[in-house]
Amino acid sequence: MTQTVAVLGTGKIGEALLSGMIRAGWRPADLLVTTRRSERAEELRTRYGVESVTNAEAAKRADILILAVKPQDMGRLLEELTPHITTERLVISAAAGITTGFIEDRLAARTPVVRVMPNTPVLVDEGMSVISAGSHATADHLAAAEAIFGGVGKTLRVPESQQDAATALSGSGPAYFYFLVEAMTDAGILLGLPRAQAHDLIVQAAIGAAVMLRDSGEHPVKLREAVTSPAGTTISAIRELENHGVRAALIAALEAARDRSRELASGNG
């Protein structure tokens, strides 16, 4: 790992990437961070042994710049970086709804840009990061992004036209599961279980089901049918889910998330 990587905006996601890169073999001496607060900079120096610099210094020194700021801060950050970024740099954006075109328009012509949509399980090394190439990004640039984000979970390349759908499904996806766990916990309490027990039962069921989906290679319908006995408890519950339109509600919810992602990407936030 001979390239210098700078993480600009080292919040929770940025720190998760930093930690993942170090575990994957990057030397702290080859990693730079930028922060808004001096206390945060000192915290990262103490924890990881990395150097904290200004945004301009990061742009001058790093081979790869990871822009991990909030979407509303991206325009201002690019104004700081533009005078210092050359076309030899790789710019990776991890800001939701920010297109590669938005970034390319503000940097030197032919600057390679890669767009990545990670989700919050990168904090526990179980993330899914969806990666898209900008107009001037090559296969090597995509591989560099995969090497970084692969340290905190899985990666998937998609055309940028599919990023809004991926945001709805994967970027926001963990929230839907938390919502379901919350609702199922309340149901468990209604059925007479203490909250802590209901929570533990549901969380382990979710973990077990996810591992089976990942490792078995079976279609979810087959796995569901294996639990669904004739005239049994599971089919009674699934009938109620269908009667209440849960499947249709999920489809509508993801469409709404996709549409909102499109609005944010077009600047209508």
Coordinates of C-alpha atoms in Angstrom, one line a residue:
M1 CA 0.0 0.0 0.0
T2 CA 2.3 2.8 -1.2
Q3 CA -0.4 5.4 -2.0
T4 CA -1.4 8.2 0.4
V5 CA -5.1 8.3 1.2
A6 CA -6.8 11.2 2.9
V7 CA -10.2 10.9 4.5
L8 CA -11.9 14.3 4.5
G9 CA -14.6 14.6 7.1
T10 CA -13.8 11.9 9.5
G11 CA -17.1 11.2 11.2
K12 CA -18.4 7.8 12.0
I13 CA -18.3 6.5 8.4
G14 CA -14.9 8.1 7.8
E15 CA -13.4 6.6 10.9
A16 CA -14.8 3.2 10.0
L17 CA -13.0 3.4 6.7
L18 CA -9.8 4.6 8.4
S19 CA -9.9 1.7 10.8
G20 CA -10.7 -0.8 8.0
M21 CA -7.8 0.4 5.9
I22 CA -5.3 0.0 8.8
R23 CA -6.5 -3.5 9.4
A24 CA -6.2 -4.2 5.6
G25 CA -2.5 -3.2 5.6
W26 CA -2.3 0.6 5.1
R27 CA 0.3 2.2 7.2
P28 CA -0.9 5.0 9.4
A29 CA 2.0 7.1 8.0
D30 CA 0.2 6.9 4.6
L31 CA -3.1 8.0 5.9
L32 CA -4.3 11.6 6.4
V33 CA -7.5 12.9 8.0
T34 CA -9.3 16.2 8.1
T35 CA -11.7 17.3 10.9
R36 CA -13.6 20.3 11.9
R37 CA -12.6 20.2 15.6
S38 CA -9.1 20.0 17.0
E39 CA -10.3 17.7 19.8
R40 CA -11.5 15.2 17.1
A41 CA -8.2 15.5 15.3
E42 CA -6.3 14.7 18.5
E43 CA -8.6 11.7 19.2
L44 CA -7.9 10.2 15.8
R45 CA -4.1 10.8 16.1
T46 CA -4.1 9.1 19.5
R47 CA -6.3 6.2 18.4
Y48 CA -4.8 5.4 14.9
G49 CA -1.5 7.3 14.7
V50 CA -2.6 9.2 11.6
E51 CA -1.8 12.8 10.8
S52 CA -4.5 15.5 10.8
V53 CA -4.2 18.2 8.1
T54 CA -6.2 20.9 6.4
N55 CA -8.4 20.1 3.4
A56 CA -6.0 22.0 1.2
E57 CA -3.0 20.1 2.5
A58 CA -4.8 16.8 2.0
A59 CA -5.5 17.7 -1.6
K60 CA -1.9 18.5 -2.2
R61 CA -0.4 15.4 -0.6
A62 CA -2.8 12.5 -1.1
D63 CA -3.1 10.2 -4.1
I64 CA -6.7 9.3 -3.1
L65 CA -9.1 11.6 -1.5
I66 CA -12.2 10.2 0.2
L67 CA -14.9 12.9 0.5
A68 CA -16.9 11.7 3.5
V69 CA -18.7 14.9 4.4
K70 CA -22.4 15.6 4.5
P71 CA -24.0 16.2 1.1
Q72 CA -24.8 19.8 2.0
D73 CA -21.1 20.5 2.8
M74 CA -19.8 19.1 -0.5
G75 CA -20.0 22.3 -2.6
R76 CA -18.0 24.3 0.0
L77 CA -15.4 21.5 0.3
L78 CA -14.9 21.3 -3.4
E79 CA -14.2 25.0 -3.5
E80 CA -11.4 24.5 -1.0
L81 CA -10.0 21.5 -2.9
T82 CA -10.2 22.6 -6.6
P83 CA -7.1 24.7 -6.7
H84 CA -5.0 21.8 -5.4
I85 CA -6.3 18.7 -7.1
T86 CA -4.7 17.5 -10.3
T87 CA -5.9 14.8 -12.7
E88 CA -3.4 12.3 -11.1
R89 CA -5.6 12.3 -8.0
L90 CA -8.5 9.9 -7.5
V91 CA -11.5 11.5 -5.8
I92 CA -13.9 9.1 -4.1
S93 CA -17.3 10.5 -2.9
A94 CA -19.2 8.8 -0.1
A95 CA -21.8 11.5 0.2
A96 CA -25.4 10.4 -0.5
G97 CA -27.0 11.9 -3.5
I98 CA -23.9 13.6 -4.9
T99 CA -23.3 12.6 -8.5
T100 CA -19.9 12.2 -10.1
G101 CA -21.0 14.9 -12.6
F102 CA -21.5 17.4 -9.8
I103 CA -17.9 16.8 -8.6
E104 CA -16.4 16.6 -12.0
D105 CA -17.9 19.9 -13.0
R106 CA -16.0 21.6 -10.1
L107 CA -12.6 19.9 -10.6
A108 CA -10.0 20.0 -13.3
A109 CA -11.1 18.4 -16.5
R110 CA -10.7 14.6 -16.7
T111 CA -10.2 14.2 -12.9
P112 CA -11.2 10.6 -12.1
V113 CA -14.1 10.4 -9.7
V114 CA -15.7 7.3 -8.1
R115 CA -19.1 7.5 -6.3
V116 CA -19.7 5.1 -3.4
M117 CA -22.8 4.6 -1.3
P118 CA -21.9 2.7 1.9
N119 CA -24.4 1.8 4.6
T120 CA -24.0 2.1 8.3
P121 CA -23.0 -1.6 9.0
V122 CA -19.6 -0.6 7.8
L123 CA -19.2 0.4 11.4
V124 CA -19.2 -3.3 12.3
D125 CA -17.4 -4.5 9.1
E126 CA -20.6 -5.8 7.6
G127 CA -21.3 -3.0 5.2
M128 CA -22.4 -3.0 1.6
S129 CA -20.8 -0.3 -0.5
V130 CA -22.2 0.3 -4.0
I131 CA -19.5 1.7 -6.3
S132 CA -20.0 3.6 -9.6
A133 CA -17.4 5.1 -12.0
G134 CA -17.5 8.7 -13.1
S135 CA -16.7 9.7 -16.7
H136 CA -12.9 9.4 -16.3
A137 CA -12.5 6.6 -13.8
T138 CA -10.8 3.5 -15.0
A139 CA -11.0 -0.1 -13.8
D140 CA -7.9 0.6 -11.7
H141 CA -9.7 3.4 -10.0
L142 CA -12.7 1.2 -9.2
A143 CA -10.3 -1.5 -7.9
A144 CA -8.7 1.1 -5.6
A145 CA -12.2 2.1 -4.2
E146 CA -13.0 -1.6 -3.7
A147 CA -9.8 -2.2 -1.8
I148 CA -10.7 0.6 0.6
F149 CA -14.4 -0.1 1.1
G150 CA -13.8 -3.9 1.0
G151 CA -12.1 -3.6 4.4
V152 CA -15.5 -2.8 6.0
G153 CA -17.8 -5.2 4.2
K154 CA -18.8 -6.1 0.7
T155 CA -18.7 -4.0 -2.5
L156 CA -20.8 -4.1 -5.6
R157 CA -20.2 -2.2 -8.9
V158 CA -23.2 -0.7 -10.6
P159 CA -23.8 1.9 -13.3
E160 CA -24.3 5.3 -11.7
S161 CA -27.9 5.3 -13.1
Q162 CA -28.7 2.6 -10.5
Q163 CA -27.3 4.5 -7.5
D164 CA -30.6 5.9 -6.5
A165 CA -32.2 2.4 -6.5
A166 CA -29.2 1.1 -4.5
T167 CA -29.5 3.9 -2.0
A168 CA -33.2 3.0 -1.5
L169 CA -32.4 -0.7 -1.1
S170 CA -29.0 -0.9 0.6
G171 CA -28.1 2.6 1.9
S172 CA -31.5 3.0 3.7
G173 CA -32.0 -0.8 4.1
P174 CA -30.7 -1.2 7.6
A175 CA -33.4 1.3 8.8
Y176 CA -36.2 -0.9 7.5
F177 CA -34.8 -3.9 9.4
Y178 CA -34.6 -1.8 12.6
F179 CA -38.2 -0.7 12.1
L180 CA -39.3 -4.3 11.7
V181 CA -37.4 -5.4 14.8
E182 CA -39.0 -2.5 16.7
A183 CA -42.5 -3.5 15.6
M184 CA -41.9 -7.2 16.3
T185 CA -40.5 -6.4 19.7
D186 CA -43.7 -4.5 20.5
A187 CA -45.7 -7.5 19.3
G188 CA -43.7 -9.8 21.6
I189 CA -44.6 -7.6 24.5
L190 CA -48.3 -7.6 23.5
L191 CA -48.0 -11.5 23.5
G192 CA -46.7 -11.4 27.1
L193 CA -42.9 -11.5 26.8
P194 CA -40.7 -9.0 28.6
R195 CA -39.1 -6.5 26.3
A196 CA -35.5 -7.7 26.7
Q197 CA -36.5 -11.3 25.9
A198 CA -38.6 -10.3 22.9
H199 CA -35.7 -8.2 21.6
D200 CA -33.1 -11.0 22.0
L201 CA -35.4 -13.5 20.4
I202 CA -36.0 -11.3 17.3
V203 CA -32.4 -10.1 16.9
Q204 CA -31.1 -13.7 16.9
A205 CA -33.8 -14.8 14.5
A206 CA -32.8 -11.9 12.2
I207 CA -29.1 -12.8 12.4
G208 CA -29.7 -16.5 11.9
A209 CA -32.0 -15.8 8.9
A210 CA -29.5 -13.4 7.3
V211 CA -26.7 -15.9 7.7
M212 CA -28.9 -18.7 6.1
L213 CA -29.7 -16.3 3.2
R214 CA -26.1 -15.5 2.7
D215 CA -24.6 -19.0 3.1
S216 CA -27.2 -21.4 1.8
G217 CA -27.6 -20.0 -1.7
E218 CA -31.3 -20.8 -1.5
H219 CA -34.0 -18.5 -2.7
P220 CA -35.8 -16.7 0.1
V221 CA -39.1 -18.3 -0.9
K222 CA -37.6 -21.8 -0.4
L223 CA -36.2 -20.8 3.0
R224 CA -39.6 -19.3 4.0
E225 CA -41.5 -22.4 2.8
A226 CA -39.2 -24.6 5.0
V227 CA -40.6 -22.8 8.0
T228 CA -44.2 -22.8 6.8
S229 CA -46.1 -25.9 7.7
P230 CA -49.6 -26.6 6.4
A231 CA -52.2 -25.1 8.7
G232 CA -49.4 -24.0 11.1
T233 CA -48.5 -20.8 12.9
T234 CA -46.3 -19.4 10.3
I235 CA -48.8 -19.5 7.4
S236 CA -51.4 -17.9 9.7
A237 CA -49.0 -15.0 10.3
I238 CA -48.0 -14.7 6.6
R239 CA -51.7 -14.5 5.7
E240 CA -52.1 -11.5 8.0
L241 CA -49.1 -9.9 6.5
E242 CA -50.5 -10.3 3.0
N243 CA -54.0 -9.1 4.1
H244 CA -52.4 -5.9 5.5
G245 CA -50.5 -5.3 2.3
V246 CA -47.0 -5.5 3.9
R247 CA -45.4 -6.6 0.6
A248 CA -47.0 -3.7 -1.3
A249 CA -46.1 -1.3 1.5
L250 CA -42.4 -2.3 1.2
I251 CA -42.4 -1.8 -2.5
A252 CA -44.0 1.6 -2.2
A253 CA -41.5 2.6 0.6
L254 CA -38.5 1.7 -1.6
E255 CA -39.9 3.6 -4.5
A256 CA -40.4 6.6 -2.2
A257 CA -36.8 6.3 -1.0
R258 CA -35.5 6.1 -4.6
D259 CA -37.5 9.1 -5.7
R260 CA -36.2 11.1 -2.7
S261 CA -32.6 10.1 -3.6
R262 CA -33.3 11.4 -7.2
E263 CA -34.5 14.7 -5.7
L264 CA -31.4 15.1 -3.6
A265 CA -29.1 14.3 -6.5
S266 CA -30.9 16.9 -8.7
G267 CA -30.4 19.5 -6.0
N268 CA -34.0 19.7 -5.0
G269 CA -33.3 19.0 -1.4

